[in-house]
Short mmCIF file of the C-alpha atoms (twelve columns), coordinates in Angstrom:
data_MODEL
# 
_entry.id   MODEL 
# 
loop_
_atom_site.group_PDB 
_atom_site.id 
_atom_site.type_symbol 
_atom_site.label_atom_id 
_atom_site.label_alt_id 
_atom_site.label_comp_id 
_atom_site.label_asym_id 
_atom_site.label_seq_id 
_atom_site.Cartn_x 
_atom_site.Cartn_y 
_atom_site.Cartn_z 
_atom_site.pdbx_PDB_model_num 
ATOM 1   C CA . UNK A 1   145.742 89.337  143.739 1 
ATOM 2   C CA . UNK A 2   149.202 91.243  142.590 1 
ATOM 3   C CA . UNK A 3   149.351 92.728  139.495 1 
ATOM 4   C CA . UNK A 4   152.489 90.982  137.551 1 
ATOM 5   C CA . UNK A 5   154.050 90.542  134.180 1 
ATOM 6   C CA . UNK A 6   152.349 87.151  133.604 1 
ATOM 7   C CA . UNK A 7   148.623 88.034  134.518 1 
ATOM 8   C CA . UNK A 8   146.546 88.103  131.602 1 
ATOM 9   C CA . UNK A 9   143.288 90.728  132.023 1 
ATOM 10  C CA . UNK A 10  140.639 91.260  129.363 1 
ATOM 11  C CA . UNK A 11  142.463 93.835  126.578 1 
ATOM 12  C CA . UNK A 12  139.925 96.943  127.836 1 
ATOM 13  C CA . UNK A 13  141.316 96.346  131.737 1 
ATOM 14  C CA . UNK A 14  144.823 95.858  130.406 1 
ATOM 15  C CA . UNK A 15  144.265 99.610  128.592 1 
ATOM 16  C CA . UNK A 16  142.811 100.753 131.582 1 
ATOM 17  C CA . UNK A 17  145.382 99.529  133.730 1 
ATOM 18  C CA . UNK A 18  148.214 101.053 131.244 1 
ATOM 19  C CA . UNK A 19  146.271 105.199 131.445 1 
ATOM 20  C CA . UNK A 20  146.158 104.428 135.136 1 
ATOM 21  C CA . UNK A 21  149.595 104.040 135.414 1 
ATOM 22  C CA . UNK A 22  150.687 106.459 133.056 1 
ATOM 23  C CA . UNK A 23  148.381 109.379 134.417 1 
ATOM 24  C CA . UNK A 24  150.037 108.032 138.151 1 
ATOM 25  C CA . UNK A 25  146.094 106.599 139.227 1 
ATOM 26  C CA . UNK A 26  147.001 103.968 141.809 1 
ATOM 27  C CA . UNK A 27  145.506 100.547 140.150 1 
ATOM 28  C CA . UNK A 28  144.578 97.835  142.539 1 
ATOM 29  C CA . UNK A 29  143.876 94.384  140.902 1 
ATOM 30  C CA . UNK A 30  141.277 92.377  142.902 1 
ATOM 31  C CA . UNK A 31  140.885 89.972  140.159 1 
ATOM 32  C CA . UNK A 32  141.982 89.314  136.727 1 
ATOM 33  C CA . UNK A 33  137.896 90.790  135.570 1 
ATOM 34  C CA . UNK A 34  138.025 93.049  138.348 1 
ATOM 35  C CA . UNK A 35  140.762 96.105  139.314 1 
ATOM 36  C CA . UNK A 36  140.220 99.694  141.675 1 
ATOM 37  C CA . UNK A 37  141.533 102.716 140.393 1 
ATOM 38  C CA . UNK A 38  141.741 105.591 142.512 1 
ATOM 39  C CA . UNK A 39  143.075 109.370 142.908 1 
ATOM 40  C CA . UNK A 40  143.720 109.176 146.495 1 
ATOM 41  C CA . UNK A 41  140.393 111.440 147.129 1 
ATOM 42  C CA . UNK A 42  138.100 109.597 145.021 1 
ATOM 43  C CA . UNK A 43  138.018 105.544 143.498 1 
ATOM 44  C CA . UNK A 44  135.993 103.721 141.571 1 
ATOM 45  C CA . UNK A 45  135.801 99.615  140.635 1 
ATOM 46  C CA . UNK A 46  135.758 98.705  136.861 1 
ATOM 47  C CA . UNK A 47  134.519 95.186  135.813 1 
ATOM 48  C CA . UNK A 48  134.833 93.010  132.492 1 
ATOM 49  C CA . UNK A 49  132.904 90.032  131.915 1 
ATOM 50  C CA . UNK A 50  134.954 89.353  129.334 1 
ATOM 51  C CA . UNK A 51  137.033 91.490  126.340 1 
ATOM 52  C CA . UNK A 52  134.110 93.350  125.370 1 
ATOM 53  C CA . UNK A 53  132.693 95.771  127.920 1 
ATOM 54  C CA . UNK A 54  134.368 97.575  131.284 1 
ATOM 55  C CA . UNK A 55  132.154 99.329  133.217 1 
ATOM 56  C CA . UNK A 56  132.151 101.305 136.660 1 
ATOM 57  C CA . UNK A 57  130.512 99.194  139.285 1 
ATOM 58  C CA . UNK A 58  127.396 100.092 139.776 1 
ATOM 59  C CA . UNK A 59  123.703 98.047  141.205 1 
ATOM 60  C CA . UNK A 60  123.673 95.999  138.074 1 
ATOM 61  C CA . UNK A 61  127.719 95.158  137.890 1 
ATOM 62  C CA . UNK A 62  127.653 94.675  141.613 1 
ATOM 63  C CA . UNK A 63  124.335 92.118  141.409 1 
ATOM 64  C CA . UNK A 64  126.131 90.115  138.864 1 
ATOM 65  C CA . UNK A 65  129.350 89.637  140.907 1 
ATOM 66  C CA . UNK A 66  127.177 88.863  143.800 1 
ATOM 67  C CA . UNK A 67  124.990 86.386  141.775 1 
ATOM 68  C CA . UNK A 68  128.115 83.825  141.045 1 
ATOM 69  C CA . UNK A 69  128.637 82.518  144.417 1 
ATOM 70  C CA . UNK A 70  131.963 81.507  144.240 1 
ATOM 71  C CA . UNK A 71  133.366 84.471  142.610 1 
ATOM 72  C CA . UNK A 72  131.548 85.810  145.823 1 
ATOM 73  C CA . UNK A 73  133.588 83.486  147.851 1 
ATOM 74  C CA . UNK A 74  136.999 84.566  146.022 1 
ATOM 75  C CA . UNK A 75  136.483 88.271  146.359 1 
ATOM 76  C CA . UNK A 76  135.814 87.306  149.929 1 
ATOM 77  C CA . UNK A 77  138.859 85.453  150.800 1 
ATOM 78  C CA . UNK A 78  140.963 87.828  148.595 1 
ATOM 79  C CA . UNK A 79  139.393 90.930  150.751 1 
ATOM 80  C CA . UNK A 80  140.357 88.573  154.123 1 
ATOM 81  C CA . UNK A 81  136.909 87.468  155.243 1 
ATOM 82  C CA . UNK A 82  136.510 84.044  156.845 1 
ATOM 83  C CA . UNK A 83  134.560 82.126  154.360 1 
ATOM 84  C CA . UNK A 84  133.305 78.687  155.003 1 
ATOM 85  C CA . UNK A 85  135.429 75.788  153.433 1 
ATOM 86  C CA . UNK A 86  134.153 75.722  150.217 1 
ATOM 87  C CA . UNK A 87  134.539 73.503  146.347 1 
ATOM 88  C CA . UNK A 88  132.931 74.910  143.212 1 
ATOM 89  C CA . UNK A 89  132.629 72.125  140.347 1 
ATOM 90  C CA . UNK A 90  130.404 71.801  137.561 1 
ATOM 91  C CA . UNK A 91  127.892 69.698  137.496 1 
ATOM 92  C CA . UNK A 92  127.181 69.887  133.897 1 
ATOM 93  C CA . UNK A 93  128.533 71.789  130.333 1 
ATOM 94  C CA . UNK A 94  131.693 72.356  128.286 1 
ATOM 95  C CA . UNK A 95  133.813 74.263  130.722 1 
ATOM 96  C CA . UNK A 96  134.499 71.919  133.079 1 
ATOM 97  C CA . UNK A 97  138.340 71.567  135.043 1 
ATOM 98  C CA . UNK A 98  140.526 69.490  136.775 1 
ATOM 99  C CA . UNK A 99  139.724 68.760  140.393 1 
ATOM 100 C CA . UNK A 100 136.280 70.823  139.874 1 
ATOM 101 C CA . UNK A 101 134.154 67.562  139.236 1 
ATOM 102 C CA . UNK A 102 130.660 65.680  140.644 1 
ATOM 103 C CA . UNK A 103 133.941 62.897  141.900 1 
ATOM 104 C CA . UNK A 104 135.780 65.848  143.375 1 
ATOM 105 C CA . UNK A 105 133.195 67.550  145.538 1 
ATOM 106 C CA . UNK A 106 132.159 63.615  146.596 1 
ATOM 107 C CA . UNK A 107 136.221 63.211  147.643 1 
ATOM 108 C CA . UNK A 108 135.551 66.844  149.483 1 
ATOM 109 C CA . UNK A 109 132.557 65.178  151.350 1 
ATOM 110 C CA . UNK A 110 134.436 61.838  152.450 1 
ATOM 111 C CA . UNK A 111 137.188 63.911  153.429 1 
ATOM 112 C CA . UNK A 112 135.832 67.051  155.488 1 
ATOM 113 C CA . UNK A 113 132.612 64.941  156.333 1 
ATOM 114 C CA . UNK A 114 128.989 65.574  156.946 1 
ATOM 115 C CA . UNK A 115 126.599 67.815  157.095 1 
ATOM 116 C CA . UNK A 116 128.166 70.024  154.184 1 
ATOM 117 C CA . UNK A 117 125.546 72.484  152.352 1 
ATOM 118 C CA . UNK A 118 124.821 72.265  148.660 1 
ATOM 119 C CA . UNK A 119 123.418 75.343  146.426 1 
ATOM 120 C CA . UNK A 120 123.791 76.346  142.769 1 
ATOM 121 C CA . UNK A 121 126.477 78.586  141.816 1 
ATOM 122 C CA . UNK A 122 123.571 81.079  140.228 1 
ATOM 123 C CA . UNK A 123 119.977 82.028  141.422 1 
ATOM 124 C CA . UNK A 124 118.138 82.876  144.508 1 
ATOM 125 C CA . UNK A 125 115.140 82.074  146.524 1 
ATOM 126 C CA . UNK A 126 117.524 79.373  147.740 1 
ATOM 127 C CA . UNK A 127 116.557 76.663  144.942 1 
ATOM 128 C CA . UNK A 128 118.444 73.488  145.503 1 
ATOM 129 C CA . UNK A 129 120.093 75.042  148.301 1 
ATOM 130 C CA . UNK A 130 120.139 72.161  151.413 1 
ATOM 131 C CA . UNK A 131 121.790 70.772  153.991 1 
ATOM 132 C CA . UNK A 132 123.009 67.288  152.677 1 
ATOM 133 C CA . UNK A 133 123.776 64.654  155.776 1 
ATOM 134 C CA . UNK A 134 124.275 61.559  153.371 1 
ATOM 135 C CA . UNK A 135 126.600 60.596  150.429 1 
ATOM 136 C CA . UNK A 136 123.498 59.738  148.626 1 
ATOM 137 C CA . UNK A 137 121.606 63.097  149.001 1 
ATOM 138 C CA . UNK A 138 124.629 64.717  147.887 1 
ATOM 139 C CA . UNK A 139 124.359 63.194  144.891 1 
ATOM 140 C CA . UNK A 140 121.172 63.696  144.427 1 
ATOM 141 C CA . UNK A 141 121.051 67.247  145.196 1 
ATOM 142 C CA . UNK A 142 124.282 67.816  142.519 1 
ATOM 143 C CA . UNK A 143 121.687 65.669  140.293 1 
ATOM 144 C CA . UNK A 144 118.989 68.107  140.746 1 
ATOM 145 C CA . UNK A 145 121.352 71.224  140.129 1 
ATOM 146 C CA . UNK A 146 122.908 69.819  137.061 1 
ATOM 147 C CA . UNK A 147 118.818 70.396  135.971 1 
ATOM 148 C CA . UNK A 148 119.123 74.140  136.209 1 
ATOM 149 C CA . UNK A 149 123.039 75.544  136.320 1 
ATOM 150 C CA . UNK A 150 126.173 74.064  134.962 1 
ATOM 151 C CA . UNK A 151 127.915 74.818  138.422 1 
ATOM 152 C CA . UNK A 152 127.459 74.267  142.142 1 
ATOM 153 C CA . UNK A 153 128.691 74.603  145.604 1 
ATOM 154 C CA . UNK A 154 129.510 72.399  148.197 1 
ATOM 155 C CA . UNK A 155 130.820 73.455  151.460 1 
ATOM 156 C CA . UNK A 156 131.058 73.177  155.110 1 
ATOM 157 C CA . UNK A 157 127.522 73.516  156.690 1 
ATOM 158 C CA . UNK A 158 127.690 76.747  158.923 1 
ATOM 159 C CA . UNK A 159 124.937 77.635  161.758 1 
ATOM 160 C CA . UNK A 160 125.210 81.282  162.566 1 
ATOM 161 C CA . UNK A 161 122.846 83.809  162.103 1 
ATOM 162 C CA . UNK A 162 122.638 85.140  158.598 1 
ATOM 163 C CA . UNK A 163 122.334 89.003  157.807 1 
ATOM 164 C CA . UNK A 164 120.802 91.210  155.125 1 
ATOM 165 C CA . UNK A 165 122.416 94.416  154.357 1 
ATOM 166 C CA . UNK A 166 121.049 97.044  151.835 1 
ATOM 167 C CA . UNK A 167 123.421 99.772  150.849 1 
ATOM 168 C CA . UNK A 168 122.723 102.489 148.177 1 
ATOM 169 C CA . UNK A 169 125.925 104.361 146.509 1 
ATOM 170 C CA . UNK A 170 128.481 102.699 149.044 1 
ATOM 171 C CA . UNK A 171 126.748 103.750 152.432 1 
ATOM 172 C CA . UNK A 172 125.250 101.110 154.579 1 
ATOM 173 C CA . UNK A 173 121.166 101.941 154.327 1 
ATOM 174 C CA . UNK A 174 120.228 98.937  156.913 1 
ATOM 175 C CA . UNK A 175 121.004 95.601  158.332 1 
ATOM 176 C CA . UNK A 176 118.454 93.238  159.493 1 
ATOM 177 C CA . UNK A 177 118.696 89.171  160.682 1 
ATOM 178 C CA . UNK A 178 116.694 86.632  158.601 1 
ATOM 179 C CA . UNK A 179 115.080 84.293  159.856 1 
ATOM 180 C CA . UNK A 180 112.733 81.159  158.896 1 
ATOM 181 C CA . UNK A 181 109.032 82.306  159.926 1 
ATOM 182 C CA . UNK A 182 108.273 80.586  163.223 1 
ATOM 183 C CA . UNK A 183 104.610 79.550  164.652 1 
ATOM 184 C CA . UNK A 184 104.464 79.079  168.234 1 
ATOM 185 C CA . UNK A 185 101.439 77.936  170.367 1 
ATOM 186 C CA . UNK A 186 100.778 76.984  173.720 1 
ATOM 187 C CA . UNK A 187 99.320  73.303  173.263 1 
ATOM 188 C CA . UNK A 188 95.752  74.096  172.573 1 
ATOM 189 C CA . UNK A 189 94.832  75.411  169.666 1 
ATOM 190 C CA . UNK A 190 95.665  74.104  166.012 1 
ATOM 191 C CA . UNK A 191 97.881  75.502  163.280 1 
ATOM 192 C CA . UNK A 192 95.192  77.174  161.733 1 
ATOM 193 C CA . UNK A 193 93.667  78.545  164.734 1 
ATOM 194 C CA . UNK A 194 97.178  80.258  165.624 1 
ATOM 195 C CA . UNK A 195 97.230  81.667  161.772 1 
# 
């Protein structure tokens, strides 16, 4: 995202974006809640969830932007990463917009097609999170998140492996490949034998 004239940040990033420039700190804006400043030797992220607090990113800032999905899914595409085709909408509240509703994200699924996957924008230990192959799961799945979070995703269903990656104070600490657990026999012996 470019800086401009007509962006409007939260008034602490707007004062931090003002010292920046005038102490010649190069200020990149990744977002209008989130901007880099750096010296050339050293930088730093700075994050507002709104007009009343900026803070340096660190394991709780960073958790939060990873914990709204498709604020995720921006930073991604802003940063250049391939991100699967993807429509946030709300499901339920007060802070709903145009072309983010339940009708929208059914006009995504009649248009891209099925399967598509379905998750909450919020949470984890993959609650509501499915593969939807029918009109009428899709509804009912948007039906079951509107229980717990106001918004949801819906997006192209992608079958690649999926990766963890731990990394403490911006250096990679490990990578490892999830996968679902997997019980394998040879024919003769039950389930419960194998365990």
């Amino acid at each position: 995202m470019k800086s401009n004239e007509h962006t409007r940040f939260p008034f602490l990033l707007e004062i931090l974006l003002e010292i920046s420039k005038e102490l010649k700190y190069e200020a990149e804006v990744i977002d209008r809640n989130l901007i880099k400043i750096s010296s050339g030797e050293k930088s730093f992220f700075a994050g507002a969830n709104g007009d009343m607090g900026v803070n340096p990113i660190n394991p709780h800032f960073a958790a939060e932007i990873a914990n709204d999905k498709a604020r995720t899914l921006e930073l991604l595409k802003t940063a250049g990463f391939r991100t699967p085709e993807s429509l946030n909408i709300f499901v339920n509240g007060n802070y709903r917009e145009k072309g983010k509703e339940i009708s929208d994200a059914l006009y995504f699924a009649e248009e891209f097609g099925f399967p598509l996957f379905v998750k909450p924008n919020r949470g984890c230990g993959a609650r509501f999170a499915d593969a939807v192959y029918t009109m009428d799961k899709l509804k009912e799945r948007l039906g079951n998140i509107a229980e717990i979070e106001s918004m949801a995703l819906v997006q192209e269903l992608v079958e690649l492996p999926e990766y963890r990656t731990v990394a403490v104070d911006g250096g990679l600490q490990y990578s490892c490949r999830k996968a679902r657990p997997l019980l394998r026999g040879g024919g003769e012996k039950s389930g419960d034998d194998l365990i």
